[in-house]
Amino acid sequence: MLDEQQALEALKLFNEKIQANKAYLSELDTPIGDGDHGANMARGMSETMKAVENGSPSTLSSLFKTVAMTLMSKVGGASGPLYGSAFLAMSKAAQSSSDLSVLIEAGLEAIKKRGKATSGEKTMVDIWSAFLADLQAGTASSEHLQQVVEASKDILATKGRASYLGERSLGHIDPGTQSSAYLFESFLEVQ
Ligand code: ADP
Ligand code: MG
């Protein structure tokens, strides 16, 4: 279960991880993308924390809606609309559930729909699916999230910018998988 206070704490932790790893995320996006994932996420999350402070949303649903709207409007790259759709779906789901696995499932479905991606295409869908399966099995851990991040190296990209590289996308961590790992680690840290 996730209450509004825990979610707020998790978003603060997520923002800290994103700001601390801004250069690393852009470095991951350089060989298989356009090198902007760190800047995109850092801008998106600092704007999100400002919006949360100004709006002081009082429910889990309204908190996630503020995150969604800010990420959609402030992030230029693909990750803005993708994370934005995920948080919007999580906001809707939070009206009737505070079970983290129900929320993540709603977010995952929205990302798949928005990005027209499925598992195994070297996108953030892979780690959202893995984290959902772990939550449902009661085995979620930061160690397993790290393994999923490492495993993204061995996947051939068939969606997003990295797919333009074909075989040359192999051997590199997917940046969106790494940023999603920071989000999920933050959720685990407040449980
Ligand atoms: P852009 O690719 O527009 O520069 P970012 O660099 O911010 O945007 O984000 C790239 C990340 O977005 C990728 O690492 C991948 O995880 C995710 N991504 C890209 N396209 C898709 C898609 N169609 N479906 C799901 N995730 C995607
Ligand atoms: Mg990019």
Tab-separated table of C-alpha atoms and ligand atoms in Angstrom:
chain	number	residue	atom	x	y	z
A	1	MET	CA	0.000	0.000	0.000
A	2	LEU	CA	1.175	3.486	-0.782
A	3	ASP	CA	-0.249	6.573	0.906
A	4	GLU	CA	0.085	10.173	-0.253
A	5	GLN	CA	2.874	10.919	2.247
A	6	GLN	CA	4.945	7.925	1.130
A	7	ALA	CA	4.396	8.811	-2.525
A	8	LEU	CA	5.569	12.356	-1.868
A	9	GLU	CA	8.661	11.022	-0.095
A	10	ALA	CA	9.317	8.639	-3.012
A	11	LEU	CA	9.059	11.503	-5.516
A	12	LYS	CA	11.599	13.498	-3.496
A	13	LEU	CA	13.981	10.519	-3.523
A	14	PHE	CA	13.389	10.006	-7.255
A	15	ASN	CA	14.171	13.674	-7.911
A	16	GLU	CA	17.394	13.386	-5.860
A	17	LYS	CA	18.512	10.286	-7.782
A	18	ILE	CA	17.724	11.941	-11.117
A	19	GLN	CA	19.615	15.132	-10.244
A	20	ALA	CA	22.583	13.150	-8.882
A	21	ASN	CA	22.692	10.954	-12.011
A	22	LYS	CA	21.793	13.571	-14.615
A	23	ALA	CA	25.169	13.305	-16.387
A	24	TYR	CA	25.144	9.489	-16.182
A	25	LEU	CA	21.662	9.230	-17.747
A	26	SER	CA	22.716	11.492	-20.617
A	27	GLU	CA	25.909	9.455	-20.995
A	28	LEU	CA	23.771	6.306	-21.368
A	29	ASP	CA	21.651	8.103	-23.980
A	30	THR	CA	24.706	9.163	-26.022
A	31	PRO	CA	25.769	5.943	-27.830
A	32	ILE	CA	22.185	4.781	-28.513
A	33	GLY	CA	20.220	8.044	-28.519
A	34	ASP	CA	20.695	11.801	-28.600
A	35	GLY	CA	22.283	12.322	-25.184
A	36	ASP	CA	19.424	14.241	-23.577
A	37	HIS	CA	17.770	11.761	-21.207
A	38	GLY	CA	19.486	13.147	-18.084
A	39	ALA	CA	18.662	16.746	-18.975
A	40	ASN	CA	15.071	15.791	-19.879
A	41	MET	CA	14.439	13.957	-16.606
A	42	ALA	CA	16.298	16.511	-14.451
A	43	ARG	CA	14.259	19.396	-15.853
A	44	GLY	CA	11.030	17.385	-15.635
A	45	MET	CA	11.580	16.380	-12.028
A	46	SER	CA	12.724	19.768	-10.767
A	47	GLU	CA	9.623	21.337	-12.372
A	48	THR	CA	7.533	18.548	-10.843
A	49	MET	CA	8.839	19.213	-7.334
A	50	LYS	CA	8.074	22.935	-7.784
A	51	ALA	CA	4.545	22.173	-9.006
A	52	VAL	CA	3.962	19.810	-6.076
A	53	GLU	CA	5.179	22.455	-3.634
A	54	ASN	CA	2.996	25.176	-5.166
A	55	GLY	CA	-0.124	23.051	-5.629
A	56	SER	CA	0.266	20.962	-2.434
A	57	PRO	CA	-1.956	18.146	-3.779
A	58	SER	CA	-3.752	16.451	-0.888
A	59	THR	CA	-4.504	12.996	-2.289
A	60	LEU	CA	-2.426	10.287	-3.960
A	61	SER	CA	-4.501	10.753	-7.110
A	62	SER	CA	-4.023	14.523	-7.296
A	63	LEU	CA	-0.299	14.176	-6.498
A	64	PHE	CA	0.206	11.798	-9.448
A	65	LYS	CA	-1.897	14.059	-11.674
A	66	THR	CA	0.383	17.013	-10.884
A	67	VAL	CA	3.419	14.864	-11.754
A	68	ALA	CA	1.782	13.723	-15.011
A	69	MET	CA	0.808	17.199	-16.179
A	70	THR	CA	4.229	18.655	-15.368
A	71	LEU	CA	6.200	15.882	-17.095
A	72	MET	CA	3.986	16.061	-20.180
A	73	SER	CA	4.321	19.828	-20.505
A	74	LYS	CA	7.969	20.329	-19.478
A	75	VAL	CA	9.839	17.414	-21.064
A	76	GLY	CA	10.541	17.549	-24.785
A	77	GLY	CA	11.848	14.010	-25.354
A	78	ALA	CA	9.858	10.801	-25.717
A	79	SER	CA	10.266	10.162	-21.999
A	80	GLY	CA	8.040	13.152	-21.064
A	81	PRO	CA	4.822	11.882	-22.662
A	82	LEU	CA	5.699	8.298	-21.670
A	83	TYR	CA	6.254	8.980	-17.949
A	84	GLY	CA	3.429	11.560	-18.126
A	85	SER	CA	0.946	8.971	-19.448
A	86	ALA	CA	2.111	6.508	-16.813
A	87	PHE	CA	1.517	8.963	-13.948
A	88	LEU	CA	-1.846	10.015	-15.412
A	89	ALA	CA	-2.976	6.375	-15.483
A	90	MET	CA	-1.597	5.915	-11.946
A	91	SER	CA	-3.584	8.983	-10.877
A	92	LYS	CA	-6.798	7.417	-12.210
A	93	ALA	CA	-6.000	4.054	-10.621
A	94	ALA	CA	-5.247	5.777	-7.297
A	95	GLN	CA	-8.897	6.884	-7.085
A	96	SER	CA	-9.830	3.313	-6.220
A	97	SER	CA	-6.604	1.637	-5.067
A	98	SER	CA	-3.432	2.401	-3.159
A	99	ASP	CA	-1.859	-0.976	-3.920
A	100	LEU	CA	1.506	-0.245	-5.566
A	101	SER	CA	1.180	-3.206	-7.957
A	102	VAL	CA	-2.243	-1.957	-9.168
A	103	LEU	CA	-0.762	1.513	-9.728
A	104	ILE	CA	2.310	0.189	-11.574
A	105	GLU	CA	0.125	-2.059	-13.731
A	106	ALA	CA	-1.950	0.955	-14.791
A	107	GLY	CA	1.234	2.931	-15.535
A	108	LEU	CA	2.721	0.087	-17.556
A	109	GLU	CA	-0.421	-0.283	-19.689
A	110	ALA	CA	-0.363	3.460	-20.442
A	111	ILE	CA	3.325	3.389	-21.469
A	112	LYS	CA	2.707	0.413	-23.762
A	113	LYS	CA	-0.254	2.147	-25.364
A	114	ARG	CA	1.501	5.488	-25.774
A	115	GLY	CA	4.796	4.053	-27.049
A	116	LYS	CA	3.251	1.145	-28.979
A	117	ALA	CA	5.921	-1.010	-27.365
A	118	THR	CA	5.866	-4.407	-25.748
A	119	SER	CA	8.383	-6.303	-23.584
A	120	GLY	CA	11.755	-7.191	-25.103
A	121	GLU	CA	12.195	-4.056	-27.237
A	122	LYS	CA	14.857	-2.411	-25.025
A	123	THR	CA	12.613	0.291	-23.602
A	124	MET	CA	11.400	1.219	-20.135
A	125	VAL	CA	8.498	-1.221	-20.746
A	126	ASP	CA	10.914	-4.037	-19.821
A	127	ILE	CA	11.626	-2.806	-16.313
A	128	TRP	CA	8.022	-1.681	-15.670
A	129	SER	CA	6.941	-5.261	-16.577
A	130	ALA	CA	9.665	-6.829	-14.440
A	131	PHE	CA	8.885	-4.619	-11.427
A	132	LEU	CA	5.163	-5.387	-11.745
A	133	ALA	CA	5.876	-9.133	-11.826
A	134	ASP	CA	8.154	-8.771	-8.758
A	135	LEU	CA	5.514	-6.797	-6.832
A	136	GLN	CA	2.875	-9.391	-7.647
A	137	ALA	CA	5.204	-12.181	-6.511
A	138	GLY	CA	6.303	-10.257	-3.412
A	139	THR	CA	9.956	-10.393	-4.515
A	140	ALA	CA	10.684	-6.775	-5.496
A	141	SER	CA	14.203	-5.627	-4.592
A	142	SER	CA	16.682	-3.024	-5.639
A	143	GLU	CA	19.151	-5.838	-6.510
A	144	HIS	CA	16.739	-7.306	-9.036
A	145	LEU	CA	16.072	-3.857	-10.512
A	146	GLN	CA	19.835	-3.478	-11.035
A	147	GLN	CA	19.945	-6.860	-12.774
A	148	VAL	CA	17.151	-5.791	-15.124
A	149	VAL	CA	19.065	-2.590	-15.911
A	150	GLU	CA	22.233	-4.602	-16.713
A	151	ALA	CA	20.224	-7.096	-18.780
A	152	SER	CA	18.982	-4.288	-21.027
A	153	LYS	CA	22.492	-4.328	-22.575
A	154	ASP	CA	21.755	-7.663	-24.228
A	155	ILE	CA	18.466	-6.587	-25.817
A	156	LEU	CA	18.234	-5.404	-29.407
A	157	ALA	CA	16.326	-2.118	-29.628
A	158	THR	CA	13.243	-2.224	-31.831
A	159	LYS	CA	11.456	0.897	-30.499
A	160	GLY	CA	12.572	4.466	-29.847
A	161	ARG	CA	15.705	6.211	-31.159
A	162	ALA	CA	17.978	3.287	-30.229
A	163	SER	CA	16.143	1.136	-32.805
A	164	TYR	CA	17.730	3.190	-35.617
A	165	LEU	CA	21.061	1.603	-34.648
A	166	GLY	CA	19.941	-1.997	-35.127
A	167	GLU	CA	22.655	-4.381	-33.901
A	168	ARG	CA	24.766	-1.467	-32.658
A	169	SER	CA	22.202	-0.947	-29.892
A	170	LEU	CA	23.572	-4.129	-28.276
A	171	GLY	CA	26.004	-3.774	-25.363
A	172	HIS	CA	24.465	-0.551	-24.028
A	173	ILE	CA	22.132	0.027	-21.067
A	174	ASP	CA	18.778	1.576	-22.014
A	175	PRO	CA	18.608	5.037	-20.361
A	176	GLY	CA	14.838	4.926	-19.735
A	177	THR	CA	15.265	1.557	-18.019
A	178	GLN	CA	17.874	3.102	-15.703
A	179	SER	CA	15.704	6.153	-14.868
A	180	SER	CA	12.710	3.879	-14.189
A	181	ALA	CA	14.917	1.819	-11.845
A	182	TYR	CA	15.555	5.018	-9.838
A	183	LEU	CA	11.776	5.564	-9.598
A	184	PHE	CA	11.099	2.015	-8.422
A	185	GLU	CA	14.009	2.028	-5.946
A	186	SER	CA	12.473	5.200	-4.511
A	187	PHE	CA	9.110	3.450	-4.076
A	188	LEU	CA	10.825	0.498	-2.367
A	189	GLU	CA	12.731	2.829	-0.027
A	190	VAL	CA	9.489	4.302	1.395
A	191	GLN	CA	7.634	0.997	1.827
B	1	ADP	P1	14.196	10.810	-26.777
B	1	ADP	O1	14.357	9.380	-27.187
B	1	ADP	O2	13.060	11.494	-27.458
B	1	ADP	O3	15.485	11.575	-26.851
B	1	ADP	P2	14.638	10.424	-23.943
B	1	ADP	O4	16.074	10.341	-24.300
B	1	ADP	O5	14.274	11.354	-22.845
B	1	ADP	O6	13.763	10.770	-25.215
B	1	ADP	O7	14.111	8.980	-23.504
B	1	ADP	C1	14.578	7.803	-24.107
B	1	ADP	C2	13.980	6.601	-23.405
B	1	ADP	O8	12.578	6.539	-23.631
B	1	ADP	C3	14.525	5.277	-23.918
B	1	ADP	O9	15.683	4.905	-23.218
B	1	ADP	C4	13.379	4.288	-23.693
B	1	ADP	O10	13.467	3.643	-22.430
B	1	ADP	C5	12.161	5.180	-23.710
B	1	ADP	N1	11.405	5.001	-24.954
B	1	ADP	C6	11.669	5.533	-26.154
B	1	ADP	N2	10.725	5.169	-27.055
B	1	ADP	C7	9.842	4.374	-26.395
B	1	ADP	C8	8.629	3.676	-26.757
B	1	ADP	N3	8.141	3.726	-28.000
B	1	ADP	N4	8.005	2.973	-25.802
B	1	ADP	C9	8.486	2.929	-24.521
B	1	ADP	N5	9.606	3.554	-24.122
B	1	ADP	C10	10.278	4.270	-25.040
B	2	MG	MG	17.200	11.082	-25.815
